[in-house]
Tab-separated table of C-alpha atoms in Angstrom:
chain	number	residue	atom	x	y	z
C	1	UNK	CA	-1.004	10.414	-11.902
C	2	UNK	CA	-0.536	11.775	-15.415
C	3	UNK	CA	-0.498	10.139	-18.850
C	4	UNK	CA	2.853	10.931	-20.463
C	5	UNK	CA	4.262	10.091	-23.902
C	6	UNK	CA	8.046	9.768	-24.296
C	7	UNK	CA	9.295	10.072	-27.895
C	8	UNK	CA	12.983	9.291	-28.497
C	9	UNK	CA	14.835	7.096	-30.986
C	10	UNK	CA	17.364	5.942	-28.359
C	11	UNK	CA	16.182	2.866	-26.437
C	12	UNK	CA	18.313	3.664	-23.394
C	13	UNK	CA	16.792	7.126	-23.010
C	14	UNK	CA	13.250	5.816	-23.465
C	15	UNK	CA	13.807	3.159	-20.808
C	16	UNK	CA	15.447	5.576	-18.359
C	17	UNK	CA	12.777	8.267	-18.652
C	18	UNK	CA	9.999	5.677	-18.459
C	19	UNK	CA	11.488	4.141	-15.316
C	20	UNK	CA	11.812	7.484	-13.548
C	21	UNK	CA	8.328	8.673	-14.507
C	22	UNK	CA	6.707	5.327	-13.694
C	23	UNK	CA	8.417	5.446	-10.325
C	24	UNK	CA	6.808	8.844	-9.773
C	25	UNK	CA	3.390	7.249	-10.288
C	26	UNK	CA	2.753	8.347	-13.882
C	27	UNK	CA	1.452	6.217	-16.744
C	28	UNK	CA	4.003	6.269	-19.572
C	29	UNK	CA	3.792	5.320	-23.263
C	30	UNK	CA	6.869	5.320	-25.498
C	31	UNK	CA	7.508	5.910	-29.205
C	32	UNK	CA	10.816	5.535	-31.017
C	33	UNK	CA	9.999	7.823	-33.930
C	34	UNK	CA	7.499	10.360	-35.236
C	35	UNK	CA	5.369	7.687	-36.937
C	36	UNK	CA	4.761	5.866	-33.663
C	37	UNK	CA	4.215	9.188	-31.886
C	38	UNK	CA	1.482	10.144	-34.399
C	39	UNK	CA	-0.304	6.844	-33.840
C	40	UNK	CA	-0.065	7.175	-30.065
C	41	UNK	CA	-1.384	10.749	-30.118
C	42	UNK	CA	-4.263	9.824	-32.420
C	43	UNK	CA	-5.304	6.980	-30.128
C	44	UNK	CA	-4.780	8.632	-26.748
C	45	UNK	CA	-4.959	11.972	-24.987
C	46	UNK	CA	-1.815	12.841	-23.032
C	47	UNK	CA	-1.205	15.249	-20.177
C	48	UNK	CA	2.372	15.865	-21.332
C	49	UNK	CA	4.800	14.794	-24.089
C	50	UNK	CA	8.595	14.541	-23.949
C	51	UNK	CA	9.703	14.909	-27.573
C	52	UNK	CA	13.188	14.402	-29.000
C	53	UNK	CA	14.204	16.845	-31.728
C	54	UNK	CA	16.496	14.687	-33.850
C	55	UNK	CA	14.790	11.500	-35.073
C	56	UNK	CA	15.369	9.390	-38.198
C	57	UNK	CA	12.017	9.849	-39.948
C	58	UNK	CA	10.611	13.263	-38.975
C	59	UNK	CA	12.316	15.679	-36.608
C	60	UNK	CA	10.566	16.714	-33.411
C	61	UNK	CA	10.094	20.343	-34.412
C	62	UNK	CA	8.281	19.313	-37.607
C	63	UNK	CA	6.059	16.940	-35.624
C	64	UNK	CA	5.332	19.695	-33.118
C	65	UNK	CA	4.348	22.016	-35.963
C	66	UNK	CA	2.144	19.286	-37.450
C	67	UNK	CA	0.309	18.819	-34.151
C	68	UNK	CA	-0.108	22.570	-33.794
C	69	UNK	CA	-1.600	22.971	-37.285
C	70	UNK	CA	-4.022	20.042	-36.877
C	71	UNK	CA	-5.285	21.021	-33.436
C	72	UNK	CA	-3.572	18.115	-31.653
C	73	UNK	CA	-1.231	20.285	-29.596
C	74	UNK	CA	-3.532	20.221	-26.576
C	75	UNK	CA	-0.875	19.220	-24.027
C	76	UNK	CA	2.453	20.680	-22.877
C	77	UNK	CA	5.365	19.414	-24.982
C	78	UNK	CA	8.903	19.401	-23.592
C	79	UNK	CA	11.523	19.230	-26.338
C	80	UNK	CA	14.744	17.249	-25.789
C	81	UNK	CA	18.060	17.325	-27.629
C	82	UNK	CA	21.793	17.089	-27.125
C	83	UNK	CA	22.729	18.953	-30.293
C	84	UNK	CA	20.050	21.584	-30.844
C	85	UNK	CA	21.020	25.200	-31.415
C	86	UNK	CA	19.480	28.196	-29.690
C	87	UNK	CA	17.614	28.974	-32.901
C	88	UNK	CA	16.054	25.505	-32.858
C	89	UNK	CA	14.922	25.914	-29.252
C	90	UNK	CA	13.466	29.342	-30.017
C	91	UNK	CA	11.636	27.975	-33.074
C	92	UNK	CA	10.151	25.116	-31.025
C	93	UNK	CA	8.998	27.552	-28.339
C	94	UNK	CA	7.437	29.812	-30.970
C	95	UNK	CA	5.461	26.886	-32.387
C	96	UNK	CA	4.134	25.963	-28.972
C	97	UNK	CA	6.678	23.898	-27.025
C	98	UNK	CA	6.372	24.360	-23.277
C	99	UNK	CA	10.094	24.075	-22.494
C	100	UNK	CA	13.385	22.577	-23.624
C	101	UNK	CA	15.694	20.035	-21.943
C	102	UNK	CA	19.297	19.602	-23.029
C	103	UNK	CA	20.762	16.086	-22.989
C	104	UNK	CA	22.138	14.460	-20.935
C	105	UNK	CA	19.066	15.089	-18.782
C	106	UNK	CA	19.509	14.959	-15.028
C	107	UNK	CA	16.748	13.489	-12.896
C	108	UNK	CA	16.283	16.781	-11.038
C	109	UNK	CA	15.808	18.785	-14.245
C	110	UNK	CA	13.463	16.166	-15.688
C	111	UNK	CA	11.194	16.021	-12.642
C	112	UNK	CA	11.130	19.798	-12.316
C	113	UNK	CA	10.221	20.304	-15.995
C	114	UNK	CA	7.526	17.617	-15.845
C	115	UNK	CA	6.068	19.073	-12.669
C	116	UNK	CA	5.932	22.555	-14.189
C	117	UNK	CA	4.396	21.228	-17.405
C	118	UNK	CA	1.685	19.310	-15.565
C	119	UNK	CA	0.880	22.313	-13.377
C	120	UNK	CA	-0.105	24.213	-16.508
C	121	UNK	CA	-3.113	21.907	-16.863
C	122	UNK	CA	-4.168	22.087	-13.208
C	123	UNK	CA	-7.374	24.134	-12.670
C	124	UNK	CA	-7.299	27.090	-10.325
C	125	UNK	CA	-7.868	26.074	-6.691
C	126	UNK	CA	-11.308	26.579	-5.207
C	127	UNK	CA	-11.939	29.363	-2.747
C	128	UNK	CA	-10.459	28.629	0.657
C	129	UNK	CA	-12.758	27.644	3.484
C	130	UNK	CA	-13.571	30.361	6.040
C	131	UNK	CA	-10.912	30.741	8.700
C	132	UNK	CA	-11.913	30.638	12.339
C	133	UNK	CA	-11.886	33.932	14.174
C	134	UNK	CA	-8.620	34.740	16.004
C	135	UNK	CA	-8.510	33.461	19.541
C	136	UNK	CA	-10.969	30.602	19.010
C	137	UNK	CA	-9.457	27.146	19.334
C	138	UNK	CA	-11.160	23.979	18.124
C	139	UNK	CA	-12.240	21.708	20.991
C	140	UNK	CA	-10.151	18.624	21.656
C	141	UNK	CA	-13.235	16.571	22.521
C	142	UNK	CA	-16.720	16.064	21.061
C	143	UNK	CA	-19.494	16.843	23.552
C	144	UNK	CA	-22.673	14.769	23.510
C	145	UNK	CA	-25.268	16.089	21.082
C	146	UNK	CA	-22.913	17.131	18.224
C	147	UNK	CA	-24.205	16.234	14.771
C	148	UNK	CA	-22.924	13.239	12.798
C	149	UNK	CA	-21.110	15.396	10.159
C	150	UNK	CA	-19.077	17.078	12.896
C	151	UNK	CA	-18.129	13.751	14.448
C	152	UNK	CA	-17.209	12.346	11.014
C	153	UNK	CA	-15.014	15.331	10.119
C	154	UNK	CA	-13.081	15.050	13.373
C	155	UNK	CA	-12.657	11.302	12.872
C	156	UNK	CA	-11.302	11.836	9.342
C	157	UNK	CA	-8.827	14.434	10.586
C	158	UNK	CA	-7.642	12.112	13.341
C	159	UNK	CA	-7.226	9.232	10.886
C	160	UNK	CA	-5.198	11.448	8.535
C	161	UNK	CA	-2.914	12.437	11.395
C	162	UNK	CA	-2.409	8.788	12.359
C	163	UNK	CA	-1.635	7.832	8.748
C	164	UNK	CA	1.052	10.504	8.335
C	165	UNK	CA	4.653	9.251	8.560
C	166	UNK	CA	6.073	9.725	12.032
C	167	UNK	CA	9.700	10.834	12.234
C	168	UNK	CA	9.929	10.014	15.947
C	169	UNK	CA	9.410	6.362	16.858
C	170	UNK	CA	10.255	4.243	19.872
C	171	UNK	CA	12.367	1.101	19.620
C	172	UNK	CA	12.805	-1.882	21.885
C	173	UNK	CA	16.517	-1.831	22.727
C	174	UNK	CA	16.312	-4.857	25.036
C	175	UNK	CA	17.035	-7.362	22.277
C	176	UNK	CA	20.005	-8.597	20.196
C	177	UNK	CA	21.873	-5.932	18.211
C	178	UNK	CA	21.025	-7.421	14.797
C	179	UNK	CA	17.292	-7.490	15.540
C	180	UNK	CA	17.354	-3.951	16.925
C	181	UNK	CA	19.290	-2.700	13.896
C	182	UNK	CA	16.940	-4.399	11.428
C	183	UNK	CA	13.947	-2.927	13.251
C	184	UNK	CA	15.405	0.560	13.036
C	185	UNK	CA	16.330	0.233	9.349
C	186	UNK	CA	12.876	-1.072	8.447
C	187	UNK	CA	11.183	1.828	10.252
C	188	UNK	CA	13.650	4.265	8.642
C	189	UNK	CA	12.903	3.135	5.089
C	190	UNK	CA	9.156	2.831	5.699
C	191	UNK	CA	9.149	6.426	6.952
C	192	UNK	CA	10.885	7.746	3.827
C	193	UNK	CA	8.726	5.632	1.481
C	194	UNK	CA	5.595	7.037	3.132
C	195	UNK	CA	6.861	10.605	2.977
C	196	UNK	CA	7.877	10.284	-0.699
C	197	UNK	CA	4.634	8.558	-1.738
C	198	UNK	CA	6.392	5.281	-2.510
C	199	UNK	CA	8.829	6.849	-4.998
C	200	UNK	CA	11.938	4.661	-5.101
C	201	UNK	CA	13.760	7.327	-7.084
C	202	UNK	CA	13.265	9.974	-4.399
C	203	UNK	CA	14.007	7.559	-1.552
C	204	UNK	CA	17.239	6.464	-3.222
C	205	UNK	CA	18.254	10.108	-3.640
C	206	UNK	CA	17.285	10.951	-0.045
C	207	UNK	CA	19.041	7.990	1.577
C	208	UNK	CA	22.106	8.082	-0.671
C	209	UNK	CA	21.719	4.481	-1.881
C	210	UNK	CA	21.801	3.183	-5.430
C	211	UNK	CA	18.415	1.894	-6.589
C	212	UNK	CA	19.638	-1.703	-6.968
C	213	UNK	CA	21.094	-1.712	-3.464
C	214	UNK	CA	17.953	-0.049	-2.109
C	215	UNK	CA	15.617	-2.653	-3.662
C	216	UNK	CA	17.773	-5.467	-2.271
C	217	UNK	CA	17.834	-3.887	1.188
C	218	UNK	CA	14.060	-3.374	1.310
C	219	UNK	CA	13.350	-6.948	0.271
C	220	UNK	CA	15.800	-8.184	2.905
C	221	UNK	CA	13.998	-6.180	5.617
C	222	UNK	CA	10.554	-7.317	4.470
C	223	UNK	CA	9.341	-3.797	3.581
C	224	UNK	CA	6.057	-3.708	1.651
C	225	UNK	CA	6.945	-1.773	-1.540
C	226	UNK	CA	3.305	-1.415	-2.641
C	227	UNK	CA	1.946	0.049	0.574
C	228	UNK	CA	2.703	3.720	-0.125
C	229	UNK	CA	2.866	3.584	-3.936
C	230	UNK	CA	0.937	6.356	-5.678
C	231	UNK	CA	-2.181	5.202	-7.527
C-alpha cells in the first residue's frame, strides 16, 4: 500500500482517481488546489503525487518547481492535463516530473503510470537464495528427526499453497438449479477476488460487469468483500 496525493481542481476527477486508487489498496489524500497541496505535502510524506497542471491559484508546473527548489520533491510526480502542450510536458519533465498523463485518463493508463512511479522507490531485491543442484528433488514427506525450522518451512509452504485461489473446484450438481448456479457464481467471484487481491476495479474489468452491478451481485451471493482486500 502506498500513500498517494491527488491534486486536481475538478471534484469529479478527484473522486474518480481516489476511488480507483483506494480500490487498489492505496491510501489517498486529495487537494483541490496548490494551496491545499502545499499543506498536505508539508504535513505528510507521500510515495507518489498526481498533479494537475491547470489550477486556479498556482499551476502544477510552478508548484512542481517550488517543491524541487525547496527539497520537497522527494517522490515521483505524475503530471495531468487535458490542454497542455508538448513544451509544457517537456518543461515539467525537465524540472523533475516522473511522467505525464493526458486527460481523459483511462484506468489502464492510470494504474500503469502509478505502478511504474511506485517501482522507482522500491529497493533492489536481495540476492536470490541458492538453487538446489539439478536432479535433486525436495522430499514430499518429513522423516522423523528433521529439525523444527525445516518442519516449519514446509508447513508454511503448504499453507501458502492451500491459501492460493483454486481455478478448478468441484460442485454438487445433485441439487436444484438455482442453488447450484448460486454456488458456482459465488465460487467464481471469490476466485477472482482472491486472485486480484480484493480489487473490485480489476474484478469488474475481468468479469465484464459494471461496478454497481458487481457490488449488488456479490452482496446477493453473500460474498465477503473484506476477506481478500489488500491491507
